[in-house]
Amino acid sequence: MGNSYKDLITRLLEGELRAAARLITLAENDIKTAEEIINSIYKYTGNAYIIGITGAPGSGKSTFISTLVKKYTEQDKKIGIICVDPSSPLTGGALLGDRIRMKQHFSLENVFIRSMANRGQLGGLSRATEDVIKILDANKCDVIIVETVGVGQSEVDIFKSAHSVLVLLVPGLGDDIQTIKAGIMEITDIFVVNKMDLEGADRKVAELVQMLELNMNYKFNSEVLNDDFAKIRKWTPEIVKTNSITGENFDKLLKIIAKHKEFLEHSGVIQNYKRNRIKSETLQILKYKLTEKIEQLFKDSEKIEEYINKVMEKSIDPYSMAELIIELLGINNNV
Ligand SMILES: Nc1nc2c(ncn2[C@@H]2O[C@H](COP(=O)(O)OP(=O)(O)O)[C@@H](O)[C@H]2O)c(=O)[nH]1
Ligand SMILES: [Mg+2]
């Protein structure tokens, strides 16, 4: 690792936001660099509280996050915001516009905003998001907010590292409840009915209550659920109405988030959460690394050519060839 890195990492650990920005860019551009950075900062991570926020476009996420961040900065908290858009191949104007609008709401010294789109990140967008979370965590952010647009499985992956997951809904037709993908529903800790000033907010709350009651058994016993999540579910999701423009009910919201944090810490669930996070993250990394190794092997190996010949001659089939390659990689499949 070069000196420039060392210097950046020292500055990162001292809390300098600009060092975080530089390191994030370096990590995004090269996975080896990302690995080196995470290696040297990992022991300084684990202090930030991570909040995942999702909701349909227009539900008020950006406005909501601005108000939430304003509340936290009033408590002298340092905040990192990561806007993740798995559906977008580039950092679109919408995200940029959001950034500018958000920045008008609070002083910038203690707030860091980063947008991430799906630029075919090496090892996947959720792995890349994990790296950014760790860098901001080591940078002494107290709270890290990860925002994604409602698109299903990809945010379930992205939210695996979130302590509290918030889903924003709005008054009106029950469509948004129905469109919440099953996976997201299961990992939601706090349902927010935003735009409480609009007609139908209480009805939306009632619909949610009903849905949660219907889902209770499913929620706690489901085999559909990823095991990792099933083990940590004992929290009954809370529902809160908010007005993100006026800030109404945000004190209540902050209390609910604090209560959830308490729950995680005092029930011991946090230990489980940490273990699960390590497991799922390592699995992602491993998949990436193995894929890379395999692709490399296919590029340079004479053995591969030999196997192909054998398949051509029909003395083996592609399944057998795959098994031979697993052996070649030295992976013991009887572990
Ligand atoms: N009436 C009302 N409008 C809101 C509220 N929160 C956000 N909005 C408006 O909803 C629109 C979409 O908000 P935005 O934050 O861009 O939503 P996003 O697409 O989820 O990020 C904007 O015009 C906001 O001003 C709220 O609590 N009440
Ligand atoms: Mg937005």
Coordinates of C-alpha atoms and ligand atoms in Angstrom, one line a residue:
M1 CA 0.0 0.0 0.0
G2 CA 1.4 3.3 -1.1
N3 CA 2.1 6.3 1.2
S4 CA -0.8 8.3 -0.3
Y5 CA -3.2 5.7 1.0
K6 CA -1.7 5.6 4.4
D7 CA -2.1 9.3 4.6
L8 CA -5.6 9.2 3.4
I9 CA -6.5 6.5 5.9
T10 CA -5.0 8.4 8.8
R11 CA -7.1 11.4 7.8
L12 CA -10.1 9.2 7.4
L13 CA -9.7 7.8 10.9
E14 CA -9.4 11.4 12.1
G15 CA -12.8 12.1 10.7
E16 CA -11.9 14.1 7.6
L17 CA -14.8 13.9 5.2
R18 CA -12.7 14.7 2.1
A19 CA -10.5 11.7 2.9
A20 CA -13.6 9.5 2.9
A21 CA -14.7 10.8 -0.5
R22 CA -11.3 10.1 -2.0
L23 CA -11.1 6.6 -0.5
I24 CA -14.6 5.8 -1.7
T25 CA -13.7 6.7 -5.2
L26 CA -10.5 4.6 -5.1
A27 CA -12.4 1.7 -3.7
E28 CA -15.1 2.0 -6.4
N29 CA -12.6 2.0 -9.2
D30 CA -10.5 -1.0 -8.2
I31 CA -11.5 -4.0 -6.1
K32 CA -8.0 -4.8 -5.0
T33 CA -7.7 -1.3 -3.6
A34 CA -11.1 -1.7 -2.0
E35 CA -9.7 -4.8 -0.3
E36 CA -6.6 -3.0 0.9
I37 CA -8.6 -0.2 2.3
I38 CA -11.1 -2.4 4.1
N39 CA -8.2 -4.5 5.5
S40 CA -6.7 -1.5 7.2
I41 CA -9.9 0.2 8.5
Y42 CA -12.0 -2.8 9.5
K43 CA -11.0 -2.7 13.1
Y44 CA -12.3 0.9 13.4
T45 CA -15.7 0.0 12.1
G46 CA -18.9 -1.1 13.9
N47 CA -19.8 2.0 15.6
A48 CA -22.2 3.6 13.2
Y49 CA -26.0 3.0 13.3
I50 CA -27.1 2.1 9.8
I51 CA -30.6 3.0 8.6
G52 CA -32.0 1.6 5.4
I53 CA -34.8 3.6 3.7
T54 CA -36.9 2.7 0.7
G55 CA -40.2 3.7 -0.9
A56 CA -41.7 4.3 -4.3
P57 CA -40.5 7.3 -6.3
G58 CA -42.4 10.4 -5.2
S59 CA -43.1 9.0 -1.7
G60 CA -41.0 11.7 -0.3
K61 CA -37.7 9.8 0.5
S62 CA -35.4 12.8 -0.2
T63 CA -37.6 15.2 1.7
F64 CA -37.9 12.8 4.6
I65 CA -34.1 12.1 4.7
S66 CA -33.4 15.8 4.7
T67 CA -35.6 16.3 7.7
L68 CA -34.3 13.3 9.5
V69 CA -30.7 14.4 8.9
K70 CA -31.5 17.9 10.1
K71 CA -32.8 16.4 13.4
Y72 CA -29.7 14.3 13.8
T73 CA -27.3 17.1 13.0
E74 CA -29.1 19.2 15.7
Q75 CA -28.0 16.5 18.1
D76 CA -24.4 17.0 16.8
K77 CA -24.5 13.7 15.0
K78 CA -22.3 13.1 12.0
I79 CA -24.2 11.6 9.1
G80 CA -23.4 9.7 6.0
I81 CA -26.1 9.3 3.3
I82 CA -25.7 6.7 0.5
C83 CA -28.2 6.9 -2.3
V84 CA -28.3 3.6 -4.2
D85 CA -30.2 3.2 -7.4
P86 CA -29.9 -0.4 -8.6
S87 CA -32.1 0.3 -11.6
S88 CA -30.0 3.0 -13.0
P89 CA -26.9 2.4 -15.0
L90 CA -25.5 5.8 -14.3
T91 CA -25.7 8.4 -11.6
G92 CA -28.7 10.1 -13.0
G93 CA -29.8 13.7 -12.8
A94 CA -32.5 12.8 -10.3
L95 CA -30.0 11.7 -7.7
L96 CA -27.9 14.8 -8.3
G97 CA -30.9 17.0 -8.0
D98 CA -31.8 15.3 -4.7
R99 CA -28.3 16.0 -3.5
I100 CA -28.5 19.6 -4.2
R101 CA -31.9 19.9 -2.7
M102 CA -30.9 17.9 0.4
K103 CA -27.8 20.1 0.9
Q104 CA -30.0 23.2 1.2
H105 CA -31.5 21.8 4.4
F106 CA -28.5 21.5 6.7
S107 CA -25.0 22.6 7.3
L108 CA -22.6 20.4 5.4
E109 CA -19.7 20.0 7.8
N110 CA -21.2 16.9 9.4
V111 CA -23.0 15.4 6.4
F112 CA -21.6 13.4 3.6
I113 CA -23.8 12.4 0.6
R114 CA -22.8 9.9 -2.0
S115 CA -24.8 8.5 -4.9
M116 CA -24.2 5.0 -6.3
A117 CA -25.7 3.6 -9.4
N118 CA -25.4 0.2 -11.0
R119 CA -22.3 0.7 -13.1
G120 CA -21.7 -3.0 -13.1
Q121 CA -19.8 -2.7 -9.8
L122 CA -17.2 -5.3 -9.4
G123 CA -18.7 -7.9 -7.2
G124 CA -22.1 -6.2 -7.2
L125 CA -23.7 -3.1 -6.0
S126 CA -24.4 -4.4 -2.6
R127 CA -20.8 -5.3 -2.0
A128 CA -19.7 -1.9 -3.2
T129 CA -22.3 -0.3 -0.8
E130 CA -20.9 -2.4 2.0
D131 CA -17.4 -0.9 1.4
V132 CA -18.8 2.7 1.4
I133 CA -20.7 2.0 4.6
K134 CA -17.4 0.8 6.2
I135 CA -15.4 3.8 5.0
L136 CA -18.0 6.2 6.5
D137 CA -18.2 4.1 9.7
A138 CA -14.5 4.4 10.1
N139 CA -14.8 8.1 9.3
K140 CA -16.8 8.4 12.6
C141 CA -20.3 8.8 11.1
D142 CA -22.8 8.2 13.9
V143 CA -25.6 7.4 11.6
I144 CA -25.4 6.1 8.0
I145 CA -28.5 6.3 5.9
V146 CA -28.8 4.0 2.9
E147 CA -31.6 5.1 0.5
T148 CA -32.8 2.9 -2.4
V149 CA -35.8 3.1 -4.7
G150 CA -38.3 0.3 -4.4
V151 CA -37.2 -2.4 -6.7
G152 CA -37.3 -5.6 -4.7
Q153 CA -34.5 -8.2 -4.3
S154 CA -31.6 -5.9 -4.8
E155 CA -32.5 -3.7 -1.8
V156 CA -33.1 -6.7 0.3
D157 CA -29.4 -7.4 -0.3
I158 CA -28.4 -3.8 0.2
F159 CA -30.3 -3.6 3.4
K160 CA -28.7 -6.7 4.9
S161 CA -26.3 -4.5 6.8
A162 CA -29.0 -2.0 8.0
H163 CA -29.9 -2.0 11.7
S164 CA -33.2 -0.4 11.1
V165 CA -35.1 -0.7 7.8
L166 CA -37.8 2.0 7.1
V167 CA -40.3 1.8 4.3
L168 CA -42.1 4.9 3.2
L169 CA -45.7 4.8 2.1
V170 CA -48.1 7.5 1.3
P171 CA -51.9 8.0 1.8
G172 CA -54.1 7.0 -1.0
L173 CA -54.8 3.8 -2.9
G174 CA -53.4 0.7 -1.2
D175 CA -51.2 0.1 -4.2
D176 CA -48.0 0.8 -2.5
I177 CA -48.6 -1.8 0.2
Q178 CA -49.3 -4.4 -2.5
T179 CA -46.2 -3.5 -4.5
I180 CA -43.9 -3.9 -1.5
K181 CA -42.1 -7.0 -2.5
A182 CA -42.4 -9.8 0.0
G183 CA -38.7 -9.7 0.8
I184 CA -38.8 -6.1 1.8
M185 CA -41.9 -6.5 3.9
E186 CA -40.2 -9.1 6.0
I187 CA -37.2 -6.9 6.8
T188 CA -39.1 -3.7 7.6
D189 CA -38.8 -2.5 11.1
I190 CA -40.6 0.8 10.8
F191 CA -43.4 1.6 8.4
V192 CA -43.6 5.4 7.7
V193 CA -46.8 6.8 6.4
N194 CA -45.3 10.0 4.9
K195 CA -47.4 13.0 3.7
M196 CA -49.7 12.6 6.8
D197 CA -51.1 16.0 5.9
L198 CA -52.9 14.4 2.9
E199 CA -56.3 12.8 3.0
G200 CA -56.3 9.1 3.9
A201 CA -53.3 8.8 6.2
D202 CA -55.2 7.1 9.0
R203 CA -56.7 4.7 6.5
K204 CA -53.3 3.8 5.3
V205 CA -52.2 3.1 8.9
A206 CA -55.3 0.9 9.4
E207 CA -54.4 -1.0 6.2
L208 CA -50.9 -1.5 7.5
V209 CA -52.1 -2.8 10.8
Q210 CA -54.3 -5.3 9.1
M211 CA -51.6 -6.4 6.8
L212 CA -49.2 -6.9 9.7
E213 CA -51.8 -8.9 11.6
L214 CA -52.3 -11.1 8.6
N215 CA -48.6 -11.5 8.2
M216 CA -47.7 -12.3 11.8
N217 CA -47.7 -16.1 11.5
Y218 CA -46.1 -15.9 8.2
K219 CA -43.5 -13.5 9.5
F220 CA -42.4 -15.6 12.4
N221 CA -42.6 -19.0 11.0
S222 CA -42.0 -18.6 7.3
E223 CA -39.6 -20.8 5.5
V224 CA -39.9 -18.5 2.6
L225 CA -37.8 -16.2 4.7
N226 CA -34.1 -16.3 4.4
D227 CA -32.9 -18.1 7.6
D228 CA -30.7 -15.3 8.5
F229 CA -33.6 -12.9 8.8
A230 CA -35.9 -15.4 10.4
K231 CA -33.6 -15.8 13.3
I232 CA -33.5 -12.1 14.1
R233 CA -37.2 -11.4 13.9
K234 CA -38.8 -10.7 17.2
W235 CA -39.4 -7.1 16.8
T236 CA -43.0 -6.1 15.9
P237 CA -42.8 -3.4 13.2
E238 CA -43.9 0.1 14.3
I239 CA -46.0 2.4 12.2
V240 CA -45.5 6.2 12.3
K241 CA -47.1 9.0 10.3
T242 CA -44.8 11.9 9.2
N243 CA -44.9 15.2 7.4
S244 CA -41.5 15.6 6.0
I245 CA -42.1 19.1 4.9
T246 CA -43.0 20.5 8.3
G247 CA -41.1 17.9 10.4
E248 CA -44.3 16.9 12.2
N249 CA -43.9 13.6 14.2
F250 CA -40.1 13.4 13.6
D251 CA -39.5 13.5 17.3
K252 CA -41.7 10.5 17.6
L253 CA -39.9 8.8 14.7
L254 CA -36.5 9.4 16.3
K255 CA -37.8 7.8 19.5
I256 CA -39.0 4.8 17.6
I257 CA -35.6 4.4 15.9
A258 CA -33.9 4.7 19.3
K259 CA -36.3 2.1 20.7
H260 CA -35.4 -0.3 17.9
K261 CA -31.7 0.3 18.5
E262 CA -32.3 -0.5 22.2
F263 CA -34.2 -3.6 21.3
L264 CA -31.3 -4.8 19.1
E265 CA -28.7 -4.2 21.7
H266 CA -30.6 -5.4 24.8
S267 CA -32.1 -8.5 23.3
G268 CA -28.8 -9.8 22.1
V269 CA -30.2 -9.8 18.6
I270 CA -27.4 -7.5 17.6
Q271 CA -24.8 -10.3 18.0
N272 CA -26.9 -12.4 15.6
Y273 CA -27.2 -9.5 13.3
K274 CA -23.4 -9.1 13.2
R275 CA -22.7 -12.7 12.6
N276 CA -25.3 -12.8 9.8
R277 CA -23.8 -9.7 8.3
I278 CA -20.3 -11.2 8.2
K279 CA -21.7 -14.4 6.7
S280 CA -23.7 -12.8 3.9
E281 CA -20.9 -10.3 3.1
T282 CA -18.2 -12.9 2.9
L283 CA -20.5 -15.0 0.7
Q284 CA -20.8 -12.1 -1.7
I285 CA -17.0 -11.6 -1.7
L286 CA -16.4 -15.2 -2.2
K287 CA -18.7 -15.5 -5.1
Y288 CA -17.0 -12.6 -6.8
K289 CA -13.5 -14.0 -6.1
L290 CA -14.3 -17.5 -7.2
T291 CA -15.9 -16.2 -10.4
E292 CA -12.8 -14.2 -11.1
K293 CA -10.6 -17.2 -10.5
I294 CA -12.7 -19.4 -12.7
E295 CA -12.7 -16.9 -15.5
Q296 CA -9.0 -16.5 -15.2
L297 CA -8.6 -20.3 -15.4
F298 CA -10.7 -20.4 -18.6
K299 CA -8.5 -17.8 -20.1
D300 CA -5.1 -19.3 -19.6
S301 CA -5.3 -23.0 -18.9
E302 CA -4.2 -25.7 -21.2
K303 CA -6.1 -28.1 -19.0
I304 CA -9.3 -26.4 -20.0
E305 CA -8.5 -27.0 -23.7
E306 CA -7.8 -30.6 -22.8
Y307 CA -11.1 -31.0 -21.1
I308 CA -12.9 -29.3 -24.0
N309 CA -11.3 -31.9 -26.3
K310 CA -12.6 -34.6 -24.1
V311 CA -16.1 -33.2 -24.2
M312 CA -15.8 -32.8 -28.0
E313 CA -14.9 -36.5 -28.2
K314 CA -17.9 -37.2 -25.9
S315 CA -15.7 -39.1 -23.5
I316 CA -17.0 -36.7 -20.8
D317 CA -19.9 -34.3 -20.6
P318 CA -19.9 -30.6 -19.4
Y319 CA -21.1 -31.6 -15.9
S320 CA -18.1 -33.9 -15.5
M321 CA -15.9 -31.2 -16.9
A322 CA -17.2 -28.8 -14.3
E323 CA -16.4 -31.3 -11.6
L324 CA -12.8 -31.7 -13.0
I325 CA -12.4 -27.9 -12.8
I326 CA -13.6 -27.8 -9.2
E327 CA -10.9 -30.4 -8.5
L328 CA -8.4 -28.3 -10.4
L329 CA -9.3 -25.3 -8.2
G330 CA -8.6 -27.4 -5.2
I331 CA -12.0 -27.0 -3.6
N332 CA -12.9 -29.9 -1.6
N333 CA -16.5 -30.4 -2.2
N334 CA -16.9 -32.8 0.7
V335 CA -16.4 -30.1 3.3
Ligands
LIG1 N1 -47.8 17.2 1.3 C1 -46.6 16.6 1.5 N2 -45.7 16.5 0.5 C2 -44.5 15.9 0.7 C3 -44.2 15.4 1.9 N3 -42.9 14.8 1.8 C4 -42.5 15.1 0.6 N4 -43.5 15.7 -0.2 C5 -43.5 16.1 -1.6 O1 -43.5 15.0 -2.4 C6 -42.8 15.2 -3.6 C7 -41.8 14.1 -3.8 O2 -40.8 14.1 -2.7 P1 -39.3 13.5 -2.9 O3 -38.7 13.8 -1.6 O4 -38.6 14.1 -4.1 O5 -39.6 12.0 -3.1 P2 -38.7 10.8 -3.5 O6 -38.8 10.6 -5.0 O7 -39.2 9.6 -2.8 O8 -37.3 11.2 -3.1 C8 -42.1 16.6 -3.4 O9 -42.9 17.5 -4.1 C9 -42.2 16.8 -1.9 O10 -42.2 18.2 -1.7 C10 -45.1 15.5 3.0 O11 -44.9 15.0 4.1 N5 -46.3 16.1 2.7
MG2 MG -35.5 11.2 -4.2

